[in-house]
mmCIF file of N, CA and C in Angstrom:
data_model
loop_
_atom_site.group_PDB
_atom_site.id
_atom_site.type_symbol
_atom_site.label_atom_id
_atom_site.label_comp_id
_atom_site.label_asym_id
_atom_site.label_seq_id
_atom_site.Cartn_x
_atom_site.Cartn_y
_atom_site.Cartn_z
ATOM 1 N N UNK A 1 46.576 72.588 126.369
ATOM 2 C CA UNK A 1 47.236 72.396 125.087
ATOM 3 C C UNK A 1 46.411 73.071 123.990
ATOM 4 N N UNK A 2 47.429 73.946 123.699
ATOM 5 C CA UNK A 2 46.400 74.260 121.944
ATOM 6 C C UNK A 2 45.982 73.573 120.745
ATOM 7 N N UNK A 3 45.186 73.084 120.208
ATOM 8 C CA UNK A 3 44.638 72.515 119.062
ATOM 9 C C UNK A 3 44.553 73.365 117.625
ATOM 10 N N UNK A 4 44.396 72.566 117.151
ATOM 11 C CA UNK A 4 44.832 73.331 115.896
ATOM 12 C C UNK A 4 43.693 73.502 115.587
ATOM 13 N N UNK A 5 42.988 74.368 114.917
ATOM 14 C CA UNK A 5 41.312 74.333 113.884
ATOM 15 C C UNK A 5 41.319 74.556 112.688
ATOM 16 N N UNK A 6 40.593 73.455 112.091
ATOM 17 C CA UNK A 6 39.772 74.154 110.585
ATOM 18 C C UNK A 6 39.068 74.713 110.632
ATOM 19 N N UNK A 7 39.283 76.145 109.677
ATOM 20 C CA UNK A 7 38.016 77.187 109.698
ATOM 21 C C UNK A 7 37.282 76.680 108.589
ATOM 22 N N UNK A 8 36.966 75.878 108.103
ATOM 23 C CA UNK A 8 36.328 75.486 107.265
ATOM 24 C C UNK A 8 34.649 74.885 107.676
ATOM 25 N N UNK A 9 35.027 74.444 108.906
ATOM 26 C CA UNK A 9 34.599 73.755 109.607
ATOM 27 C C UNK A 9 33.728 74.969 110.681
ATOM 28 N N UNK A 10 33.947 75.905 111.045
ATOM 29 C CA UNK A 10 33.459 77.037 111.866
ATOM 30 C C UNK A 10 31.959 77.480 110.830
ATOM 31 N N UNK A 11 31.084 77.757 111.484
ATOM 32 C CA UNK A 11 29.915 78.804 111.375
ATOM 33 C C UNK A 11 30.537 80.118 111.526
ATOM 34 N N UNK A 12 30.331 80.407 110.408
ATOM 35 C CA UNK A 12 30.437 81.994 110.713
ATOM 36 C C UNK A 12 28.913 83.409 110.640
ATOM 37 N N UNK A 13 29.544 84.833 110.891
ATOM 38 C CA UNK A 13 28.675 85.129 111.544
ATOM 39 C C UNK A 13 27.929 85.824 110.336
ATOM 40 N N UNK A 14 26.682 85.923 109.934
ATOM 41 C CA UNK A 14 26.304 86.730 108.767
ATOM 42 C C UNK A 14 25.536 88.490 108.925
ATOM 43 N N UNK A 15 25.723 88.489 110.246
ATOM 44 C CA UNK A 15 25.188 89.094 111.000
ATOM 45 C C UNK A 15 25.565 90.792 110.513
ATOM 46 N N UNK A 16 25.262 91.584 110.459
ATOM 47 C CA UNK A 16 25.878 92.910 109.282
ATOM 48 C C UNK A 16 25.130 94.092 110.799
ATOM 49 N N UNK A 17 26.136 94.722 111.670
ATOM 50 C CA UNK A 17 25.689 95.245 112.701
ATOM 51 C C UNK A 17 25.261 96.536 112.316
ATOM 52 N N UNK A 18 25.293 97.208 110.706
ATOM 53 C CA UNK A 18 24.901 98.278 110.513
ATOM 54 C C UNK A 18 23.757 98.952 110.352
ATOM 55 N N UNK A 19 23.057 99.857 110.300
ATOM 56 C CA UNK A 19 21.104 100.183 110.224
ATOM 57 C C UNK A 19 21.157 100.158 108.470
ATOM 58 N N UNK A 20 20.078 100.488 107.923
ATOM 59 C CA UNK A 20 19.806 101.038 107.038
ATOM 60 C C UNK A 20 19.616 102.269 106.365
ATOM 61 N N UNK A 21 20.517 102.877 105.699
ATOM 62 C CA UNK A 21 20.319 102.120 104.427
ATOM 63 C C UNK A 21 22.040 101.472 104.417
ATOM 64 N N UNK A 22 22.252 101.492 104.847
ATOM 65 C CA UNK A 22 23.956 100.802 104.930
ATOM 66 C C UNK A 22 24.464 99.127 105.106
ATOM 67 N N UNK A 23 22.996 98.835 105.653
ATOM 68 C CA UNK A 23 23.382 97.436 105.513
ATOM 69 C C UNK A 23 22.966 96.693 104.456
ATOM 70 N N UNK A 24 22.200 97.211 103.517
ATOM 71 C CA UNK A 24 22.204 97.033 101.963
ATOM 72 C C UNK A 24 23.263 97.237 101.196
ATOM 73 N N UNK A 25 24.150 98.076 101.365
ATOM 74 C CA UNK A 25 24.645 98.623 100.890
ATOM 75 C C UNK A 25 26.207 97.537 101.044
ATOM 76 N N UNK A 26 26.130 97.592 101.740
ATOM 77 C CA UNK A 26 27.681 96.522 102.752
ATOM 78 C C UNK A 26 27.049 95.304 101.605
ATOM 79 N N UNK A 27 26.202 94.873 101.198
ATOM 80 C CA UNK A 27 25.935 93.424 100.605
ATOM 81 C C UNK A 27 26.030 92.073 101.590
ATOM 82 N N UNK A 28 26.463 90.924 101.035
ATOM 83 C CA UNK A 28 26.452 89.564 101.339
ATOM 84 C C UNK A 28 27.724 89.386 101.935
ATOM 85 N N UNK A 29 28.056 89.064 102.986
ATOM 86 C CA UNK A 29 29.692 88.491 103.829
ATOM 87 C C UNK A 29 29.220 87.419 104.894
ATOM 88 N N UNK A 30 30.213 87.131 105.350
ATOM 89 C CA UNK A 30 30.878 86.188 106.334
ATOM 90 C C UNK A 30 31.351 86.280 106.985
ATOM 91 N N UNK A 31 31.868 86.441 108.622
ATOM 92 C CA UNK A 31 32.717 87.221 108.904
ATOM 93 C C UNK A 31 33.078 85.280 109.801
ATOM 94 N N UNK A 32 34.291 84.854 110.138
ATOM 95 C CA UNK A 32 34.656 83.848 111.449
ATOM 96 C C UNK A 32 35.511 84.513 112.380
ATOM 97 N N UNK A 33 35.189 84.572 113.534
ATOM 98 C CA UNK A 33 35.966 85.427 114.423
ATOM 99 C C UNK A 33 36.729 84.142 114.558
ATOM 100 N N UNK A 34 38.149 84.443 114.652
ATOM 101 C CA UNK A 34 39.263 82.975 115.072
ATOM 102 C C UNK A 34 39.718 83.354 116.386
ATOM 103 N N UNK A 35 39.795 84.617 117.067
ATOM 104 C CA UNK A 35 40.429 85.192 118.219
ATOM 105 C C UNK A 35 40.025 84.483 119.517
ATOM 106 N N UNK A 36 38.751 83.859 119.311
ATOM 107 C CA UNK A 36 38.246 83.350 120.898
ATOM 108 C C UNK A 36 38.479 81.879 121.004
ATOM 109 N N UNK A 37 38.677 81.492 119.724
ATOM 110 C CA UNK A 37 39.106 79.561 119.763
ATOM 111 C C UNK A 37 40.187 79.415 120.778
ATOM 112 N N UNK A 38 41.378 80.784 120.450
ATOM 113 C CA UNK A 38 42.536 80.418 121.121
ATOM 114 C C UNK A 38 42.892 81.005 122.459
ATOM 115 N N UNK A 39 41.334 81.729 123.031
ATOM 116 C CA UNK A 39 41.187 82.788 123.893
ATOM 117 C C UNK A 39 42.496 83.795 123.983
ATOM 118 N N UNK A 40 42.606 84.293 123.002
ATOM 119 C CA UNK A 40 43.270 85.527 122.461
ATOM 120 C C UNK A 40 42.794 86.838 122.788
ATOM 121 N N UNK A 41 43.277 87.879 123.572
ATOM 122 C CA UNK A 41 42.865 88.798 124.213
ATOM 123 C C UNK A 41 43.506 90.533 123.701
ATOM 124 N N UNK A 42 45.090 90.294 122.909
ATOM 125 C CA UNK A 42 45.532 91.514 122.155
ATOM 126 C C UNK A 42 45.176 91.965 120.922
ATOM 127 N N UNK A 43 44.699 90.949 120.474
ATOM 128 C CA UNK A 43 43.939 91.574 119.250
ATOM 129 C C UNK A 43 43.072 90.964 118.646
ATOM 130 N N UNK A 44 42.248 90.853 117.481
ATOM 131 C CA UNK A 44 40.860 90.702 117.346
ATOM 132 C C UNK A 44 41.490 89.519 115.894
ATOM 133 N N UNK A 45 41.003 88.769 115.111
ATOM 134 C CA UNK A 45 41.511 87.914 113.666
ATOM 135 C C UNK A 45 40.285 87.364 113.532
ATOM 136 N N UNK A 46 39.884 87.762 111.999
ATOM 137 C CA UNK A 46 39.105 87.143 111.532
ATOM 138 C C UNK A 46 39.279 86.521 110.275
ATOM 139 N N UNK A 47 38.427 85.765 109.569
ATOM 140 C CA UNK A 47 38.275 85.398 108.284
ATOM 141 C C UNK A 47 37.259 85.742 107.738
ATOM 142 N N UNK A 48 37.277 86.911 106.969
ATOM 143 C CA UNK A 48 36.301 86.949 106.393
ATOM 144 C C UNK A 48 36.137 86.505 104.712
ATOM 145 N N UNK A 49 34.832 86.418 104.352
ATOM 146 C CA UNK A 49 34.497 86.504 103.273
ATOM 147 C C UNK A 49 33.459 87.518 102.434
ATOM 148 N N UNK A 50 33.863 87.784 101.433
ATOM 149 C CA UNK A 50 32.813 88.286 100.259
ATOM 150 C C UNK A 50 32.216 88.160 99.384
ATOM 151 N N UNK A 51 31.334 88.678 99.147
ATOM 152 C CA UNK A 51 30.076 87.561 98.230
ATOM 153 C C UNK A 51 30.501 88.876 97.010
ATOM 154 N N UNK A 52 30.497 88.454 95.542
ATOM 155 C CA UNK A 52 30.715 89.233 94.584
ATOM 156 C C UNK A 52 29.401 90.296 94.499
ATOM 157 N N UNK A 53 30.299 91.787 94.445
ATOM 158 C CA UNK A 53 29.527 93.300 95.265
ATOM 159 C C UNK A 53 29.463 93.732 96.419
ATOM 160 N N UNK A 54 29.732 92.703 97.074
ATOM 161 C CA UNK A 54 29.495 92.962 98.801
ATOM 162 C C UNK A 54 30.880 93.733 99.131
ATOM 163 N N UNK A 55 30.934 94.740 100.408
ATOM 164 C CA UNK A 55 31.836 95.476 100.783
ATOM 165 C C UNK A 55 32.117 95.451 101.988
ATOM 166 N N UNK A 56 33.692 95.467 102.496
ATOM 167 C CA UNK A 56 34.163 94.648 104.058
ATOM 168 C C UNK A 56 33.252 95.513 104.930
ATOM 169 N N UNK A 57 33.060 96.822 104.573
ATOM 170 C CA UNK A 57 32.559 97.736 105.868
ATOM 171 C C UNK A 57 32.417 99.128 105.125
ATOM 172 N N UNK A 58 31.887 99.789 105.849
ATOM 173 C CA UNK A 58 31.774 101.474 105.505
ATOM 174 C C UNK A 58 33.404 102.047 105.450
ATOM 175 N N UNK A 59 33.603 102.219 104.645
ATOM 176 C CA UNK A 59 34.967 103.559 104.397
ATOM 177 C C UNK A 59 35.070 103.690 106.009
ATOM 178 N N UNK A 60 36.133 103.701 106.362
ATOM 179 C CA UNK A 60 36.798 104.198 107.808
ATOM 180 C C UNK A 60 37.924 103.806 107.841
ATOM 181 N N UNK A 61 38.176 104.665 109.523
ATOM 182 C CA UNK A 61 39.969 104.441 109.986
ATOM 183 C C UNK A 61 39.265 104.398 111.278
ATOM 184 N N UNK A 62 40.703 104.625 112.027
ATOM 185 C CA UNK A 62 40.553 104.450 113.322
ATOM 186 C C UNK A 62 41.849 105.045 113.897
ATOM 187 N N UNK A 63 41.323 105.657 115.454
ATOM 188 C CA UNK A 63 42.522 106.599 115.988
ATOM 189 C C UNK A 63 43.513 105.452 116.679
ATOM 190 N N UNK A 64 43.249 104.799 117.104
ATOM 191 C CA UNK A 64 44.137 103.897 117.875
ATOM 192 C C UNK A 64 44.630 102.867 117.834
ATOM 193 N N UNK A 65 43.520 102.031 117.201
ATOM 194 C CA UNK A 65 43.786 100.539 116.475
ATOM 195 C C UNK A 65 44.573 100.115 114.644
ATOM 196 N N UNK A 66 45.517 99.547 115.453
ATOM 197 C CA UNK A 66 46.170 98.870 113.397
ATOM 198 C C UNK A 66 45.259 97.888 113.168
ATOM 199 N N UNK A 67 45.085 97.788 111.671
ATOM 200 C CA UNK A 67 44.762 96.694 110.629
ATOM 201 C C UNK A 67 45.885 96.334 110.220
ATOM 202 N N UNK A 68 45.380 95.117 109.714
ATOM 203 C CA UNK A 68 46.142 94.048 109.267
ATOM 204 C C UNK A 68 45.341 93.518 108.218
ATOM 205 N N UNK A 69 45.473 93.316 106.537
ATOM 206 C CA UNK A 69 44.232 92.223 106.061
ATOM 207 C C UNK A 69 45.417 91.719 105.197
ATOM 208 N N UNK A 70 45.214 89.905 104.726
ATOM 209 C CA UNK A 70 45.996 89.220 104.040
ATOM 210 C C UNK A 70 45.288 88.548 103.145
ATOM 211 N N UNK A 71 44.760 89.443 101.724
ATOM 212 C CA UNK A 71 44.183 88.088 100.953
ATOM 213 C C UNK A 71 44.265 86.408 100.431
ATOM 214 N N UNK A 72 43.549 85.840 100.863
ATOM 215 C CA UNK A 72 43.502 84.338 100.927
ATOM 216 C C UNK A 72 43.440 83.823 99.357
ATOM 217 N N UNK A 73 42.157 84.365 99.061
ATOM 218 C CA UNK A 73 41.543 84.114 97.604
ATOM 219 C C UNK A 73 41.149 85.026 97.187
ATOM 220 N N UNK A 74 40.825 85.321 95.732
ATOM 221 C CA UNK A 74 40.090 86.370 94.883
ATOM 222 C C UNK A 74 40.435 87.359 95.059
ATOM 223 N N UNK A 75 39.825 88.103 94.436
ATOM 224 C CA UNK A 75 40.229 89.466 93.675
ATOM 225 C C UNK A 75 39.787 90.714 94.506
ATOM 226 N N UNK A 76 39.918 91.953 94.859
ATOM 227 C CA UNK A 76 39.479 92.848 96.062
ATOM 228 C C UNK A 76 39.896 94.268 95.726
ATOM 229 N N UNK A 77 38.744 95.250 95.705
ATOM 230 C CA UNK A 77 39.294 96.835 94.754
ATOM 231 C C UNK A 77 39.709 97.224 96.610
ATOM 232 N N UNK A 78 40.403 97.656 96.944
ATOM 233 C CA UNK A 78 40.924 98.490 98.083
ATOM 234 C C UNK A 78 40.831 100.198 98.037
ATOM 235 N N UNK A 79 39.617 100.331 98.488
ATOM 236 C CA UNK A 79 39.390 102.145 98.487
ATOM 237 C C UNK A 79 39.826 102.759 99.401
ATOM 238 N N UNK A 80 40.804 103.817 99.416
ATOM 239 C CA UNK A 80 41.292 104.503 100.590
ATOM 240 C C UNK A 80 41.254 105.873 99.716
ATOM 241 N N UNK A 81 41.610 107.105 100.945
ATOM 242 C CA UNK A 81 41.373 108.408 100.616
ATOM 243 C C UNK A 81 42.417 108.274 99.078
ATOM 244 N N UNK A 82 43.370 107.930 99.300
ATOM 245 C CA UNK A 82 44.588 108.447 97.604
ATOM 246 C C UNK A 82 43.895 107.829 96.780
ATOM 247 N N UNK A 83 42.848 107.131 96.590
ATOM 248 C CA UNK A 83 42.374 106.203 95.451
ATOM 249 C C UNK A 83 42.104 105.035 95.799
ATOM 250 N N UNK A 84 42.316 104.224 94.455
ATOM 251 C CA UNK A 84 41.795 102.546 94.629
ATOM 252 C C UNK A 84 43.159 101.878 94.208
ATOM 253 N N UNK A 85 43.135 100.414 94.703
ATOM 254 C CA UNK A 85 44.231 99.516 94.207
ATOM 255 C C UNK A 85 43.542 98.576 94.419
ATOM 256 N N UNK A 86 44.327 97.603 93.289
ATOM 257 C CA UNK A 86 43.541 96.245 93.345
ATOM 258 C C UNK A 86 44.402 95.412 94.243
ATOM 259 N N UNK A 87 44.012 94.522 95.160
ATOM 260 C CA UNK A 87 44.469 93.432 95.980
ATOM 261 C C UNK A 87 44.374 92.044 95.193
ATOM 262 N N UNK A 88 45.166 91.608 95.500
ATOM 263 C CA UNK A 88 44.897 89.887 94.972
ATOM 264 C C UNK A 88 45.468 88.947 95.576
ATOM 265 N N UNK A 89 45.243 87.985 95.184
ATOM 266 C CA UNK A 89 46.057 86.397 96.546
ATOM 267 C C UNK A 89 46.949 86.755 96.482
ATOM 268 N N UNK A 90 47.189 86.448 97.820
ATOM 269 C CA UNK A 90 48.532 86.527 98.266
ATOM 270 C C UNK A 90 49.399 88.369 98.643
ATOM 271 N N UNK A 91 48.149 89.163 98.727
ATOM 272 C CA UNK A 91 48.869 90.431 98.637
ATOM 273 C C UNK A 91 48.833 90.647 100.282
ATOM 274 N N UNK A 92 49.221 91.651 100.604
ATOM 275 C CA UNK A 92 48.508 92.737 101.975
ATOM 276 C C UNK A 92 49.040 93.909 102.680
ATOM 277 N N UNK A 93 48.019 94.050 103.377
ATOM 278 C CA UNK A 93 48.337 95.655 103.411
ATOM 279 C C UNK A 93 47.846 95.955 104.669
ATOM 280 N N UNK A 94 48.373 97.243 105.774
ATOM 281 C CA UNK A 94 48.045 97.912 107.498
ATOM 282 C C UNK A 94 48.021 99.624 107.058
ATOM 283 N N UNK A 95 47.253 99.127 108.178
ATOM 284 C CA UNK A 95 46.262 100.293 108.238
ATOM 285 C C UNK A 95 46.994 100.919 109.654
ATOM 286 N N UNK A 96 48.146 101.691 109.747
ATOM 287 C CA UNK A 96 48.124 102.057 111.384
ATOM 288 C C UNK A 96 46.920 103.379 111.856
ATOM 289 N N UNK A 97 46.601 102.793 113.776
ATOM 290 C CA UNK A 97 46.034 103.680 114.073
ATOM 291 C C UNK A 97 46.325 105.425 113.975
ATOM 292 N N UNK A 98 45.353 105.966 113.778
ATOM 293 C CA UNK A 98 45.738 107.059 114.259
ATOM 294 C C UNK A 98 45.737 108.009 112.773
ATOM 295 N N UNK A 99 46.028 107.286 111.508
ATOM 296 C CA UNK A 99 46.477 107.812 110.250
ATOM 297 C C UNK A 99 44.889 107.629 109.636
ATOM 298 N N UNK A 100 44.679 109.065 109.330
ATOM 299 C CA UNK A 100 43.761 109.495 108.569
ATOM 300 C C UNK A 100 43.374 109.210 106.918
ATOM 301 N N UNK A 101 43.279 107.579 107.280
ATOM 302 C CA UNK A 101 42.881 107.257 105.892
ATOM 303 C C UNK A 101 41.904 106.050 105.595
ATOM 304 N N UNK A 102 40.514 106.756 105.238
ATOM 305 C CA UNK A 102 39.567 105.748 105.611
ATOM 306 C C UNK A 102 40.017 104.788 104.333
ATOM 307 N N UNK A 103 38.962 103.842 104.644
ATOM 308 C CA UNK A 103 39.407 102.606 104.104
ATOM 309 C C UNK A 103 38.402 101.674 104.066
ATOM 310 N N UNK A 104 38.241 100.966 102.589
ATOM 311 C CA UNK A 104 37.296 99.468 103.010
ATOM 312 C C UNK A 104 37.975 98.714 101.673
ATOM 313 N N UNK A 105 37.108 97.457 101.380
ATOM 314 C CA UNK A 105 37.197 96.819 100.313
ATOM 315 C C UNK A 105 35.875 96.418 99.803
ATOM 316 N N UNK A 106 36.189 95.877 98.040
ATOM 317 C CA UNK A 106 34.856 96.093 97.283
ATOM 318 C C UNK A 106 35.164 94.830 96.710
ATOM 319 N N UNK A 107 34.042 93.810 96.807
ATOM 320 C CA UNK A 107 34.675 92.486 96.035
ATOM 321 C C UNK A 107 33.855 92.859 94.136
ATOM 322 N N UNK A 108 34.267 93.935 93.306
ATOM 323 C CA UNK A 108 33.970 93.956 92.101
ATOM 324 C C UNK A 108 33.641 92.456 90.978
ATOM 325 N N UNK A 109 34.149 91.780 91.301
ATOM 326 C CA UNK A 109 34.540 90.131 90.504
ATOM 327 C C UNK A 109 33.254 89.535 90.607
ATOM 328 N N UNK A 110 32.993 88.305 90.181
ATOM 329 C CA UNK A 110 31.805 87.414 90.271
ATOM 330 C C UNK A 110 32.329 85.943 90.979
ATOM 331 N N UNK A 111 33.270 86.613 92.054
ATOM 332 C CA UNK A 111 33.687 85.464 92.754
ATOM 333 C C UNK A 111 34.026 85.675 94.094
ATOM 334 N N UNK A 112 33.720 84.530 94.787
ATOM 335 C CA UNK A 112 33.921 84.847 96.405
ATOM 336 C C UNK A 112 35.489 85.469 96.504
ATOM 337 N N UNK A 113 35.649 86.352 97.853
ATOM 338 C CA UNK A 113 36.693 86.347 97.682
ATOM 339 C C UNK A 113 37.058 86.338 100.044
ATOM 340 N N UNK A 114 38.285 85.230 100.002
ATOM 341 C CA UNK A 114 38.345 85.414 101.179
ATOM 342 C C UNK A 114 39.937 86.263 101.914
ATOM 343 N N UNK A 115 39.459 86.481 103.051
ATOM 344 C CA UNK A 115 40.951 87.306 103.530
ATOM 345 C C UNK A 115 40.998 87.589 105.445
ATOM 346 N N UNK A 116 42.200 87.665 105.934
ATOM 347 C CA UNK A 116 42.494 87.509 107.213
ATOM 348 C C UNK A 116 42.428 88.844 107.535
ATOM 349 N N UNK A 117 41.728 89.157 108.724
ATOM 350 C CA UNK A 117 41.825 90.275 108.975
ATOM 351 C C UNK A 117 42.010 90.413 110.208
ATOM 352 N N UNK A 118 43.363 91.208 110.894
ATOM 353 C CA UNK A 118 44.314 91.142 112.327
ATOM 354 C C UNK A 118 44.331 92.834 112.744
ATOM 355 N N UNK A 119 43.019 92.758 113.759
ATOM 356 C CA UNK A 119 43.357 94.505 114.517
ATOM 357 C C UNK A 119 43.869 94.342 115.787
ATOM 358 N N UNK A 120 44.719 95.574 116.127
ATOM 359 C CA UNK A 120 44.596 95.499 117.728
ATOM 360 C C UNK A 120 43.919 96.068 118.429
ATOM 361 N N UNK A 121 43.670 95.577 119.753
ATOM 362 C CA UNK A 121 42.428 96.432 120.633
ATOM 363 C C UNK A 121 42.790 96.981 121.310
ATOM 364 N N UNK A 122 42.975 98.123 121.274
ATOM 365 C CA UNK A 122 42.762 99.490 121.726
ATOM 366 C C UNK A 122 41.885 100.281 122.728
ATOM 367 N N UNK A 123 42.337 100.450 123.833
ATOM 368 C CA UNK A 123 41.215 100.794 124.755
ATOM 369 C C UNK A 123 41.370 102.451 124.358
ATOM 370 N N UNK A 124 40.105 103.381 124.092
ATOM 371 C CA UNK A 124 39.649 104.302 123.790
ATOM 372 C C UNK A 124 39.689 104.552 122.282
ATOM 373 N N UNK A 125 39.578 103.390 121.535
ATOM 374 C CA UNK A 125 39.991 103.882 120.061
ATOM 375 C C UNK A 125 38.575 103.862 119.323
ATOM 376 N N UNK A 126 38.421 104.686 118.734
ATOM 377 C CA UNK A 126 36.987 105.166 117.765
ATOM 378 C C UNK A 126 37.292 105.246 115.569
ATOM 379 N N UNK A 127 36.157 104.791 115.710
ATOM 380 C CA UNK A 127 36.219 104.752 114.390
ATOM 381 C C UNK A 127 35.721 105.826 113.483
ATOM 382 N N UNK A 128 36.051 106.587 112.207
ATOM 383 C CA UNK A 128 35.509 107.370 112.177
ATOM 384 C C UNK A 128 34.787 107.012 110.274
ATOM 385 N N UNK A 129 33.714 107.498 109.725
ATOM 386 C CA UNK A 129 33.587 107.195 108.995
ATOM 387 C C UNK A 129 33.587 108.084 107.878
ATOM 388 N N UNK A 130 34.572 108.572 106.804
ATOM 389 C CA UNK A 130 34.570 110.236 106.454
ATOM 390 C C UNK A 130 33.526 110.252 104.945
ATOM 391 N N UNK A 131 32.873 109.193 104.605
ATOM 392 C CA UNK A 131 32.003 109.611 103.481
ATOM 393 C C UNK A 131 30.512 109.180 104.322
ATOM 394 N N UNK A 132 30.080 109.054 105.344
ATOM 395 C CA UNK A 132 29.050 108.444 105.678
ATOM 396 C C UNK A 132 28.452 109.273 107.283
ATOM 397 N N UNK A 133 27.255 109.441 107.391
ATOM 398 C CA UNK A 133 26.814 110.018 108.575
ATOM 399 C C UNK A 133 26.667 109.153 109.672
ATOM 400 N N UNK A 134 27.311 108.376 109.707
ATOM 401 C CA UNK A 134 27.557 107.232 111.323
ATOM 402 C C UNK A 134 28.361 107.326 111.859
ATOM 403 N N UNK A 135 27.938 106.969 113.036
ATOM 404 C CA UNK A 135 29.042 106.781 114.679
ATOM 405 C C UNK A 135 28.725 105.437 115.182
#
């Protein structure tokens, strides 16, 4: 039987898998993986959070895998190649694989800001990062 969970209630991970100088740079987050509570295997859901300045990830896309993000709370600048847009509760926006348009978010505000984030997993899919020298 499935149970229901509060993520409120979850540890999440603070853990920032990038080197330096980039993981300065990314700032303060949160990430709760929700995908393994329900041993969920097609795609990946998280909750993350942002600490005001902190940024979801390095600018990227990806050849194979969609995004999914659904802001929860607060305020969120959304940088992709055409420019910036602002996100706010209750907005959201996909990313399909394959489409050449990197992408992150910037929590600008002086307030946490949280949001759902739904990829699929993709066997052979790579990420690419087009303002940054990582693989």
């Amino acid at each position: 039987m499935t149970k229901v969970k509060d993520t409120a209630s979850l540890i999440g991970d603070t853990f920032n898998p990038f080197p330096e100088p980039y993981k300065s740079i990314l700032g303060d987050s949160e990430c709760k993986g929700l995908r393994d509570l329900f041993g969920l295997t097609q795609f990946r859901v998280n909750l993350e959070i942002l600490e005001p300045n902190a940024q979801s990830a390095l600018r990227h896309w990806h050849t194979k895998s969609d995004e999914f993000l659904y802001l929860l709370e607060g305020e969120l600048c959304l940088i992709m190649d055409g420019g910036e847009q602002v996100v706010k509760r209750g907005m959201c926006v996909g990313f399909p694989g394959g489409v050449e348009n990197g992408h992150h978010l910037v929590n600008r505000s002086d307030k946490q800001a949280k949001f759902i984030v739904i990829g699929s997993r993709v066997a052979g899919d790579k990420a690419y990062y087009p303002d940054d020298d990582f693989k």
